[in-house]
């Protein structure tokens, strides 16, 4: 397997190309656009046999991808921030119609005030729309997650968002191991599941009475719950085929005998690893849990990894106004009644605010300072 | 226990839901099962004007009907039946059960 220096956007595009997408649609937005530029070049150079639909809006781009998927094509798009918000209506359609669409999201802060910098607010805004959400720590993750996303989506007939952060990942080069197209094709056989057929026309998404609506939603939720089993299986199969361990739902890093655990997702995980190594060398019993999958929320698996710790510092690169960080809120809900630990929601890195080792250390310290109030929330770096 | 449903909510041909855009809204369609029992005043209750007289008999224009079911409530002789079948059958619902 060859190692190549590439940006996160290029890794996303390569993942989609290796997955042999057949239709993509896109409306330009920063910082997601380089992935689409690269895919468009693959098509122009004859390296990818794919129909590229230039849409007049993000809403239309996802609608085009939805239509292609209903016709049986393996379909893909990328977006971020306001574009993702504009797609929201169609995102619910894609999930409710059980289409195996994969979307790369180069996470960017939401307006207003206007920002072009990274955070997870856009992804978190879609936390109830029925899509599986996977977060990427680095560019290798972006490539691996994109390929696995198609297999997960097609197995569960549920769409998947592959999140990676704007600029920090989308525009930054790292070494990435690129698997061969032949091996990816073997890992990812095309499961064509057309709903629309010109010779057998049928209405899609017709009005559904109260007699059936809840049943459809039950089945949709059932698929998300099944994802908690399917995602680790796909991760294991990927490891067997390509030798890289994506760790299923989450990764426990240096979690042996810890008193204090950091929980995070996305690029900040790498920075937190540095801090954990540093503090461990000073004798502090601290570890890290990298959450790879946020939707469905792996509460049980998280609890198994965190049940014996005294402090949990949750690094939330998002804010749910009036509530706190989305990840910390999910953890508190999943752990309710089962633990005495301090769970500290640390709002960090919003709109590209600095979130380095020093800021994460500040978050860790704040957790140990707040044992009086066990469900605290602090803002780091104001 | 949730009902067995097609994975993708669809309406298949033969279900009449393909006749027009309006009819694709329907989950159920009115079926006049006992014409002699239909109250002619039901014409005034249809919000879409889908009911009409035809040689003294009340009939339904299914290209206009949106399946609201008001007619079946307001008159005897009209029964709402499931509109479409999906890939797994009629959702396990017997025709005329609603």
Short mmCIF file of C-alpha atoms in Angstrom, two decimals:
data_model
loop_
_atom_site.label_atom_id
_atom_site.label_comp_id
_atom_site.label_asym_id
_atom_site.label_seq_id
_atom_site.Cartn_x
_atom_site.Cartn_y
_atom_site.Cartn_z
CA UNK A 1 0.00 0.00 0.00
CA UNK A 2 1.49 3.33 -1.04
CA UNK A 3 1.73 6.39 1.21
CA UNK A 4 0.82 9.70 -0.35
CA UNK A 5 0.90 13.24 1.01
CA UNK A 6 -2.59 14.66 0.63
CA UNK A 7 -5.08 17.06 2.18
CA UNK A 8 -8.23 15.92 3.94
CA UNK A 9 -10.27 17.07 0.96
CA UNK A 10 -8.11 14.96 -1.33
CA UNK A 11 -8.51 12.00 1.04
CA UNK A 12 -12.30 12.41 0.94
CA UNK A 13 -12.25 12.64 -2.86
CA UNK A 14 -9.95 9.62 -3.15
CA UNK A 15 -12.21 7.64 -0.82
CA UNK A 16 -15.21 8.47 -2.99
CA UNK A 17 -13.29 7.66 -6.17
CA UNK A 18 -12.08 4.31 -4.83
CA UNK A 19 -15.68 3.60 -3.83
CA UNK A 20 -16.59 4.10 -7.50
CA UNK A 21 -19.32 6.64 -6.98
CA UNK A 22 -21.60 6.92 -10.00
CA UNK A 23 -23.32 10.26 -9.36
CA UNK A 24 -22.22 13.30 -7.43
CA UNK A 25 -23.81 16.67 -7.16
CA UNK A 26 -22.42 19.76 -5.54
CA UNK A 27 -22.84 23.43 -4.87
CA UNK A 28 -19.60 25.31 -4.10
CA UNK A 29 -18.94 26.19 -0.49
CA UNK A 30 -15.81 26.74 1.56
CA UNK A 31 -14.00 24.70 2.89
CA UNK A 32 -15.64 21.64 1.30
CA UNK A 33 -14.97 22.70 -2.30
CA UNK A 34 -11.49 21.16 -2.88
CA UNK A 35 -12.93 17.65 -2.50
CA UNK A 36 -15.38 18.36 -5.32
CA UNK A 37 -12.66 20.00 -7.43
CA UNK A 38 -10.56 16.88 -7.10
CA UNK A 39 -13.47 14.60 -7.95
CA UNK A 40 -14.31 16.71 -10.95
CA UNK A 41 -10.71 16.38 -12.12
CA UNK A 42 -10.86 12.61 -11.69
CA UNK A 43 -13.90 12.63 -13.98
CA UNK A 44 -12.32 14.97 -16.51
CA UNK A 45 -9.15 12.88 -16.61
CA UNK A 46 -11.19 9.73 -17.22
CA UNK A 47 -10.16 8.17 -13.90
CA UNK A 48 -13.71 8.06 -12.56
CA UNK A 49 -16.83 7.12 -14.51
CA UNK A 50 -19.31 9.35 -12.72
CA UNK A 51 -22.04 11.83 -13.60
CA UNK A 52 -21.31 15.23 -12.03
CA UNK A 53 -24.46 17.35 -11.58
CA UNK A 54 -23.71 21.02 -11.00
CA UNK A 55 -26.56 22.22 -8.80
CA UNK A 56 -27.85 25.74 -8.21
CA UNK A 57 -27.93 25.29 -4.44
CA UNK A 58 -26.90 22.90 -1.68
CA UNK A 59 -30.56 21.94 -1.30
CA UNK A 60 -30.73 20.96 -4.96
CA UNK A 61 -27.38 19.18 -4.78
CA UNK A 62 -28.64 16.79 -2.11
CA UNK A 63 -31.96 16.46 -3.93
CA UNK A 64 -30.09 15.41 -7.10
CA UNK A 65 -28.05 12.90 -5.12
CA UNK A 66 -31.26 11.58 -3.55
CA UNK A 67 -32.85 11.11 -6.98
CA UNK A 68 -29.76 9.33 -8.26
CA UNK A 69 -29.75 7.06 -5.24
CA UNK A 70 -33.44 6.24 -5.71
CA UNK A 71 -32.55 5.24 -9.27
CA UNK A 72 -29.93 2.87 -7.88
CA UNK A 73 -26.70 4.85 -8.32
CA UNK A 74 -23.97 5.00 -5.68
CA UNK A 75 -24.12 8.69 -4.85
CA UNK A 76 -22.02 11.22 -2.98
CA UNK A 77 -21.77 14.90 -2.16
CA UNK A 78 -19.84 17.20 0.16
CA UNK A 79 -20.81 20.37 1.96
CA UNK A 80 -20.42 22.24 5.23
CA UNK A 81 -21.95 24.82 7.58
CA UNK A 82 -24.66 26.93 5.92
CA UNK A 83 -24.77 24.55 2.97
CA UNK A 84 -25.55 21.68 5.31
CA UNK A 85 -28.24 23.75 6.99
CA UNK A 86 -29.74 24.48 3.58
CA UNK A 87 -29.71 20.74 2.85
CA UNK A 88 -31.53 19.93 6.08
CA UNK A 89 -34.97 19.41 4.57
CA UNK A 90 -33.64 17.00 1.95
CA UNK A 91 -31.39 15.31 4.52
CA UNK A 92 -34.53 14.17 6.34
CA UNK A 93 -35.96 12.90 3.04
CA UNK A 94 -32.79 10.93 2.30
CA UNK A 95 -32.87 9.28 5.72
CA UNK A 96 -36.63 8.65 5.74
CA UNK A 97 -36.47 7.16 2.25
CA UNK A 98 -33.66 4.90 3.48
CA UNK A 99 -31.17 5.88 0.79
CA UNK A 100 -27.53 4.85 1.08
CA UNK A 101 -26.11 8.29 0.33
CA UNK A 102 -22.70 9.26 1.70
CA UNK A 103 -21.84 12.89 2.34
CA UNK A 104 -18.52 14.41 3.35
CA UNK A 105 -18.88 17.38 5.69
CA UNK A 106 -15.92 19.71 6.10
CA UNK A 107 -17.17 21.02 9.45
CA UNK A 108 -17.32 24.80 9.73
CA UNK A 109 -18.86 27.21 12.22
CA UNK A 110 -22.39 28.47 11.63
CA UNK A 111 -23.37 32.06 11.00
CA UNK A 112 -24.08 34.55 12.61
CA UNK A 113 -21.63 36.06 13.16
CA UNK A 114 -20.18 34.78 9.93
CA UNK A 115 -17.19 32.51 10.30
CA UNK A 116 -15.14 30.41 7.91
CA UNK A 117 -13.37 28.48 10.63
CA UNK A 118 -13.81 24.95 11.94
CA UNK A 119 -16.02 23.55 14.68
CA UNK A 120 -18.70 20.85 14.88
CA UNK A 121 -21.79 23.06 15.07
CA UNK A 122 -22.96 22.13 11.57
CA UNK A 123 -22.78 18.38 12.19
CA UNK A 124 -24.43 18.71 15.59
CA UNK A 125 -27.32 20.64 14.03
CA UNK A 126 -28.11 17.44 12.08
CA UNK A 127 -28.01 15.14 15.10
CA UNK A 128 -31.69 14.20 14.86
CA UNK A 129 -32.04 13.77 11.10
CA UNK A 130 -31.51 10.02 10.93
CA UNK A 131 -28.05 10.00 9.33
CA UNK A 132 -25.19 8.00 10.79
CA UNK A 133 -22.39 10.42 11.71
CA UNK A 134 -18.74 9.38 11.75
CA UNK A 135 -15.95 11.77 12.83
CA UNK A 136 -12.40 11.69 11.50
CA UNK A 137 -9.31 12.38 13.59
CA UNK A 138 -6.91 12.73 10.65
CA UNK A 139 -6.71 12.46 6.88
CA UNK A 140 -6.19 8.71 6.99
CA UNK A 141 -9.46 8.46 8.92
CA UNK A 142 -11.21 10.53 6.26
CA UNK A 143 -10.18 8.10 3.53
CA UNK A 144 -10.94 4.98 5.57
CA UNK A 145 -14.22 6.35 6.90
CA UNK A 146 -15.43 7.34 3.43
CA UNK A 147 -14.87 3.86 2.03
CA UNK A 148 -16.43 2.19 5.07
CA UNK A 149 -19.35 4.65 4.99
CA UNK A 150 -20.59 3.28 1.66
CA UNK A 151 -20.56 -0.28 2.99
CA UNK A 152 -22.33 0.75 6.21
CA UNK A 153 -24.88 2.84 4.31
CA UNK A 154 -25.65 0.11 1.80
CA UNK A 155 -25.91 -2.59 4.45
CA UNK A 156 -28.28 -0.58 6.63
CA UNK A 157 -29.98 1.45 3.87
CA UNK A 158 -29.22 4.51 5.95
CA UNK A 159 -27.21 7.57 4.87
CA UNK A 160 -23.83 8.36 6.41
CA UNK A 161 -22.11 11.69 7.04
CA UNK A 162 -18.31 11.55 7.20
CA UNK A 163 -17.20 14.56 9.21
CA UNK A 164 -13.79 16.18 8.95
CA UNK A 165 -12.86 19.66 10.00
CA UNK A 166 -12.53 22.59 7.67
CA UNK A 167 -8.95 23.75 7.08
CA UNK A 168 -7.47 21.78 10.01
CA UNK A 169 -8.11 18.71 7.89
CA UNK A 170 -9.66 19.79 4.59
CA UNK A 171 -6.69 21.97 3.62
CA UNK A 172 -3.82 20.36 5.55
CA UNK A 173 -1.58 17.70 4.07
CA UNK A 174 -0.76 14.49 5.90
CA UNK A 175 0.60 11.12 4.87
CA UNK A 176 -2.20 8.80 3.86
CA UNK A 177 -1.99 5.14 2.91
CA UNK A 178 -4.04 4.67 -0.23
CA UNK A 179 -5.44 1.19 -0.83
CA UNK A 180 -5.61 -0.25 -4.33
CA UNK A 181 -8.79 0.18 -6.34
CA UNK A 182 -9.03 -3.60 -6.80
CA UNK A 183 -9.01 -4.27 -3.07
CA UNK A 184 -11.59 -1.56 -2.40
CA UNK A 185 -13.80 -3.00 -5.14
CA UNK A 186 -13.63 -6.39 -3.42
CA UNK A 187 -14.43 -4.82 -0.04
CA UNK A 188 -17.24 -2.74 -1.46
CA UNK A 189 -19.26 -4.67 -4.04
CA UNK A 190 -21.98 -2.48 -5.51
CA UNK A 191 -25.37 -3.31 -4.04
CA UNK A 192 -27.75 -1.63 -6.41
CA UNK A 193 -31.13 -1.04 -4.78
CA UNK A 194 -33.20 1.03 -7.22
CA UNK A 195 -36.57 2.24 -6.11
CA UNK A 196 -37.37 4.14 -9.29
CA UNK A 197 -37.71 2.18 -12.50
CA UNK A 198 -38.88 3.76 -15.74
CA UNK A 199 -40.61 0.50 -16.71
CA UNK A 200 -42.30 0.09 -13.37
CA UNK A 201 -43.27 3.56 -12.17
CA UNK A 202 -44.31 4.16 -8.62
CA UNK A 203 -44.89 7.10 -6.33
CA UNK A 204 -42.18 7.70 -3.75
CA UNK A 205 -42.78 9.38 -0.41
CA UNK A 206 -46.54 9.53 -0.74
CA UNK A 207 -48.56 10.87 2.17
CA UNK A 208 -48.46 8.40 5.02
CA UNK A 209 -51.30 8.19 7.48
CA UNK A 210 -50.85 8.10 11.25
CA UNK A 211 -51.50 4.35 11.00
CA UNK A 212 -48.08 3.81 9.43
CA UNK A 213 -45.91 6.90 10.05
CA UNK A 214 -44.73 5.76 13.48
CA UNK A 215 -43.97 2.30 12.16
CA UNK A 216 -41.75 3.76 9.46
CA UNK A 217 -39.94 5.84 12.08
CA UNK A 218 -39.57 2.78 14.31
CA UNK A 219 -37.91 0.88 11.45
CA UNK A 220 -35.66 3.84 10.70
CA UNK A 221 -34.54 4.00 14.32
CA UNK A 222 -34.09 0.22 14.34
CA UNK A 223 -31.56 0.60 11.49
CA UNK A 224 -29.65 3.23 13.49
CA UNK A 225 -29.54 0.92 16.49
CA UNK A 226 -28.34 -1.92 14.27
CA UNK A 227 -25.53 0.37 13.15
CA UNK A 228 -23.99 -0.04 16.61
CA UNK A 229 -23.29 -3.65 15.61
CA UNK A 230 -22.69 -3.19 11.89
CA UNK A 231 -20.12 -0.38 12.16
CA UNK A 232 -17.68 -2.41 14.33
CA UNK A 233 -18.14 -5.40 11.97
CA UNK A 234 -17.31 -3.26 8.93
CA UNK A 235 -14.35 -1.80 10.81
CA UNK A 236 -13.10 -5.31 11.59
CA UNK A 237 -13.53 -6.41 7.96
CA UNK A 238 -11.65 -3.30 6.83
CA UNK A 239 -8.82 -4.13 9.22
CA UNK A 240 -8.60 -7.66 7.82
CA UNK A 241 -8.51 -6.37 4.25
CA UNK A 242 -6.33 -3.29 4.61
CA UNK A 243 -4.50 -3.74 7.91
CA UNK A 244 -5.72 -0.52 9.51
CA UNK A 245 -7.89 -0.54 12.62
CA UNK A 246 -10.62 2.08 12.58
CA UNK A 247 -11.68 0.93 16.07
CA UNK A 248 -15.38 0.55 15.38
CA UNK A 249 -17.42 2.97 17.48
CA UNK A 250 -14.66 4.37 19.68
CA UNK A 251 -11.03 4.01 20.64
CA UNK A 252 -9.77 3.84 24.23
CA UNK A 253 -6.30 5.38 24.41
CA UNK A 254 -4.15 4.75 27.51
CA UNK A 255 -7.28 4.07 29.54
CA UNK A 256 -5.70 1.51 31.88
CA UNK A 257 -6.19 2.44 35.57
CA UNK A 258 -7.30 5.98 34.83
CA UNK A 259 -9.02 8.37 37.22
CA UNK A 260 -9.59 11.03 34.62
CA UNK A 261 -10.69 10.54 31.02
CA UNK A 262 -10.96 12.97 28.15
CA UNK A 263 -13.70 12.28 25.60
CA UNK A 264 -13.49 13.96 22.21
CA UNK A 265 -14.19 13.53 18.52
CA UNK A 266 -12.57 14.91 15.39
CA UNK A 267 -9.16 16.51 14.96
CA UNK A 268 -8.87 17.61 18.60
CA UNK A 269 -8.35 13.94 19.51
CA UNK A 270 -4.77 14.10 18.19
CA UNK A 271 -4.02 17.13 20.36
CA UNK A 272 -5.57 15.43 23.38
CA UNK A 273 -3.32 12.40 22.79
CA UNK A 274 -0.28 14.68 23.18
CA UNK A 275 -1.59 16.02 26.47
CA UNK A 276 -2.40 12.53 27.77
CA UNK A 277 1.12 11.33 26.91
CA UNK A 278 2.58 14.39 28.61
CA UNK A 279 0.53 14.04 31.79
CA UNK A 280 1.05 10.27 31.90
CA UNK A 281 4.80 10.84 31.87
CA UNK A 282 4.28 12.99 34.97
CA UNK A 283 2.41 10.15 36.70
CA UNK A 284 -1.14 11.43 36.23
CA UNK A 285 -3.72 8.70 35.71
CA UNK A 286 -5.40 10.13 32.65
CA UNK A 287 -6.59 8.59 29.40
CA UNK A 288 -8.60 9.40 26.33
CA UNK A 289 -11.65 8.04 24.54
CA UNK A 290 -11.89 8.95 20.89
CA UNK A 291 -15.50 8.83 19.79
CA UNK A 292 -15.61 7.82 16.15
CA UNK A 293 -19.36 7.46 15.82
CA UNK A 294 -21.68 10.11 17.26
CA UNK A 295 -24.92 8.98 15.60
CA UNK A 296 -26.07 6.47 16.60
CA UNK A 297 -24.76 7.37 20.03
CA UNK A 298 -22.77 4.49 21.55
CA UNK A 299 -23.76 5.24 25.16
CA UNK A 300 -23.37 1.65 26.38
CA UNK A 301 -19.91 1.27 24.87
CA UNK A 302 -18.82 4.63 26.30
CA UNK A 303 -20.08 3.66 29.73
CA UNK A 304 -18.12 0.41 29.63
CA UNK A 305 -14.95 2.41 29.01
CA UNK A 306 -15.65 5.18 31.51
CA UNK A 307 -17.54 3.51 34.35
CA UNK A 308 -14.57 3.42 36.72
CA UNK A 309 -13.24 6.96 36.26
CA UNK A 310 -13.71 9.84 38.67
CA UNK A 311 -13.58 12.70 36.17
CA UNK A 312 -14.66 13.00 32.55
CA UNK A 313 -13.59 16.02 30.52
CA UNK A 314 -15.73 16.25 27.40
CA UNK A 315 -14.29 18.41 24.63
CA UNK A 316 -17.25 19.81 22.73
CA UNK A 317 -16.46 21.83 19.62
CA UNK A 318 -20.09 22.88 19.47
CA UNK A 319 -22.69 24.56 21.61
CA UNK A 320 -26.36 23.69 21.98
CA UNK A 321 -27.60 27.04 23.25
CA UNK A 322 -29.15 26.93 26.68
CA UNK A 323 -28.02 23.35 27.19
CA UNK A 324 -24.23 22.96 26.73
CA UNK A 325 -22.04 20.77 24.56
CA UNK A 326 -23.95 18.14 22.55
CA UNK A 327 -21.51 15.33 23.27
CA UNK A 328 -21.45 15.97 27.02
CA UNK A 329 -25.24 16.17 27.07
CA UNK A 330 -25.50 12.79 25.33
CA UNK A 331 -23.01 11.27 27.77
CA UNK A 332 -24.87 12.63 30.80
CA UNK A 333 -28.14 11.24 29.44
CA UNK A 334 -26.60 7.83 28.71
CA UNK A 335 -25.00 7.63 32.16
CA UNK A 336 -27.98 8.94 34.11
CA UNK A 337 -28.46 7.14 37.41
CA UNK A 338 -25.47 4.89 36.89
CA UNK A 339 -22.52 6.96 38.03
CA UNK A 340 -21.16 9.44 40.53
CA UNK A 341 -18.42 10.76 38.24
CA UNK A 342 -17.94 14.42 37.37
CA UNK A 343 -18.86 15.02 33.73
CA UNK A 344 -17.59 18.40 32.63
CA UNK A 345 -18.83 19.84 29.36
CA UNK A 346 -16.00 21.96 27.96
CA UNK A 347 -17.01 24.22 25.10
CA UNK A 348 -13.80 24.64 23.14
CA UNK A 349 -12.55 25.74 19.74
CA UNK A 350 -15.76 27.36 18.48
CA UNK A 351 -15.32 29.20 15.21
CA UNK A 352 -11.68 28.17 15.01
CA UNK A 353 -10.74 29.40 18.50
CA UNK A 354 -7.42 27.99 19.62
CA UNK A 355 -7.78 24.49 20.99
CA UNK A 356 -4.22 23.32 21.57
CA UNK A 357 -2.59 21.36 24.35
CA UNK A 358 -2.73 24.34 26.74
CA UNK A 359 -6.47 24.80 26.24
CA UNK A 360 -7.18 21.10 26.72
CA UNK A 361 -5.06 21.16 29.91
CA UNK A 362 -7.19 24.07 31.09
CA UNK A 363 -10.30 21.98 30.40
CA UNK A 364 -8.87 19.03 32.34
CA UNK A 365 -8.00 21.27 35.29
CA UNK A 366 -11.47 22.80 35.27
CA UNK A 367 -13.00 19.33 35.57
CA UNK A 368 -11.01 18.53 38.69
CA UNK A 369 -11.86 21.94 40.15
CA UNK A 370 -15.58 21.47 39.74
CA UNK A 371 -16.28 18.34 41.75
CA UNK A 372 -18.89 20.24 43.79
CA UNK A 373 -21.18 20.52 40.78
CA UNK A 374 -21.09 17.25 38.94
CA UNK A 375 -22.78 18.32 35.76
CA UNK A 376 -20.81 21.39 34.99
CA UNK A 377 -20.17 23.26 31.78
CA UNK A 378 -17.27 25.61 31.13
CA UNK A 379 -16.13 27.67 28.17
CA UNK A 380 -12.43 27.36 27.41
CA UNK A 381 -10.47 30.17 25.80
CA UNK A 382 -12.79 33.15 26.17
CA UNK B 1 -44.55 -4.67 17.45
CA UNK B 2 -44.02 -2.43 14.43
CA UNK B 3 -45.88 -3.34 11.25
CA UNK B 4 -44.03 -4.94 8.34
CA UNK B 5 -43.66 -2.17 5.79
CA UNK B 6 -41.72 -1.65 2.60
CA UNK B 7 -38.31 -0.16 3.48
CA UNK B 8 -38.91 2.78 1.16
CA UNK B 9 -42.37 4.37 1.39
CA UNK B 10 -43.64 3.88 -2.17
CA UNK B 11 -46.87 3.60 -4.10
CA UNK B 12 -46.89 0.96 -6.81
CA UNK B 13 -48.65 0.92 -10.18
CA UNK B 14 -52.19 -0.33 -10.11
CA UNK B 15 -52.67 1.51 -6.86
CA UNK B 16 -54.12 4.49 -8.75
CA UNK B 17 -51.62 6.73 -6.99
CA UNK B 18 -49.86 7.17 -10.31
CA UNK B 19 -52.85 8.80 -12.01
CA UNK B 20 -52.01 12.35 -11.06
CA UNK B 21 -50.04 14.48 -8.67
CA UNK B 22 -53.11 14.98 -6.49
CA UNK B 23 -53.81 11.29 -6.17
CA UNK B 24 -50.24 10.59 -5.12
CA UNK B 25 -51.16 12.22 -1.83
CA UNK B 26 -53.50 9.41 -0.98
CA UNK B 27 -52.92 6.66 1.53
CA UNK B 28 -56.53 5.51 1.20
CA UNK B 29 -59.08 6.05 -1.54
CA UNK B 30 -62.86 6.18 -1.28
CA UNK B 31 -64.66 3.24 -2.80
CA UNK B 32 -68.38 3.39 -3.39
CA UNK B 33 -69.37 -0.09 -2.34
CA UNK B 34 -73.12 0.36 -1.95
CA UNK B 35 -74.29 3.08 -4.38
CA UNK B 36 -77.89 2.87 -3.21
CA UNK B 37 -76.89 3.90 0.31
CA UNK B 38 -74.87 6.99 -0.65
CA UNK B 39 -76.37 10.23 0.59
CA UNK B 40 -76.36 12.75 -2.33
CA UNK B 41 -75.56 15.55 0.12
CA UNK B 42 -72.08 14.06 0.37
CA UNK B 43 -71.24 16.05 -2.79
CA UNK B 44 -71.15 19.20 -0.68
CA UNK B 45 -68.71 17.76 1.83
CA UNK B 46 -65.89 16.90 -0.58
CA UNK B 47 -63.30 19.70 -0.25
CA UNK B 48 -61.79 18.87 -3.64
CA UNK B 49 -64.99 18.53 -5.67
CA UNK B 50 -63.94 14.99 -6.47
CA UNK B 51 -67.47 13.58 -6.12
CA UNK B 52 -69.94 13.96 -8.97
CA UNK B 53 -73.29 12.72 -10.26
CA UNK B 54 -73.27 10.29 -13.14
CA UNK B 55 -76.69 9.23 -14.34
CA UNK B 56 -78.12 9.54 -10.87
CA UNK B 57 -75.23 7.71 -9.21
CA UNK B 58 -72.51 9.34 -7.10
CA UNK B 59 -69.01 8.66 -8.42
CA UNK B 60 -65.45 9.68 -7.49
CA UNK B 61 -62.90 11.37 -9.76
CA UNK B 62 -59.76 9.70 -8.43
CA UNK B 63 -57.50 12.03 -10.37
CA UNK B 64 -58.62 14.82 -8.05
CA UNK B 65 -59.37 13.01 -4.78
CA UNK B 66 -56.72 13.43 -2.09
CA UNK B 67 -58.08 10.69 0.12
CA UNK B 68 -59.15 12.78 3.09
CA UNK B 69 -61.97 10.36 3.95
CA UNK B 70 -64.59 13.00 4.77
CA UNK B 71 -67.06 11.41 2.32
CA UNK B 72 -66.81 8.04 4.05
CA UNK B 73 -67.56 9.71 7.36
CA UNK B 74 -70.47 11.75 6.05
CA UNK B 75 -72.24 9.08 4.03
CA UNK B 76 -73.08 5.42 4.19
CA UNK B 77 -72.06 3.25 1.26
CA UNK B 78 -68.56 4.73 0.91
CA UNK B 79 -65.57 2.91 2.38
CA UNK B 80 -61.93 4.04 2.48
CA UNK B 81 -59.62 1.31 1.19
CA UNK B 82 -55.79 1.21 1.27
CA UNK B 83 -54.39 3.01 -1.75
CA UNK B 84 -51.10 1.32 -2.39
CA UNK B 85 -49.42 -1.96 -1.81
CA UNK B 86 -45.68 -1.37 -1.53
CA UNK B 87 -43.38 -4.34 -1.98
CA UNK B 88 -44.65 -6.37 0.95
CA UNK B 89 -48.38 -6.29 0.30
CA UNK B 90 -51.03 -4.04 1.72
CA UNK B 91 -49.29 -3.52 5.07
CA UNK B 92 -51.24 -6.43 6.46
CA UNK B 93 -54.36 -4.25 6.44
CA UNK B 94 -57.54 -5.77 5.05
CA UNK B 95 -59.32 -3.71 2.43
CA UNK B 96 -62.27 -1.85 3.81
CA UNK B 97 -61.02 -2.03 7.37
CA UNK B 98 -60.91 1.73 7.67
#
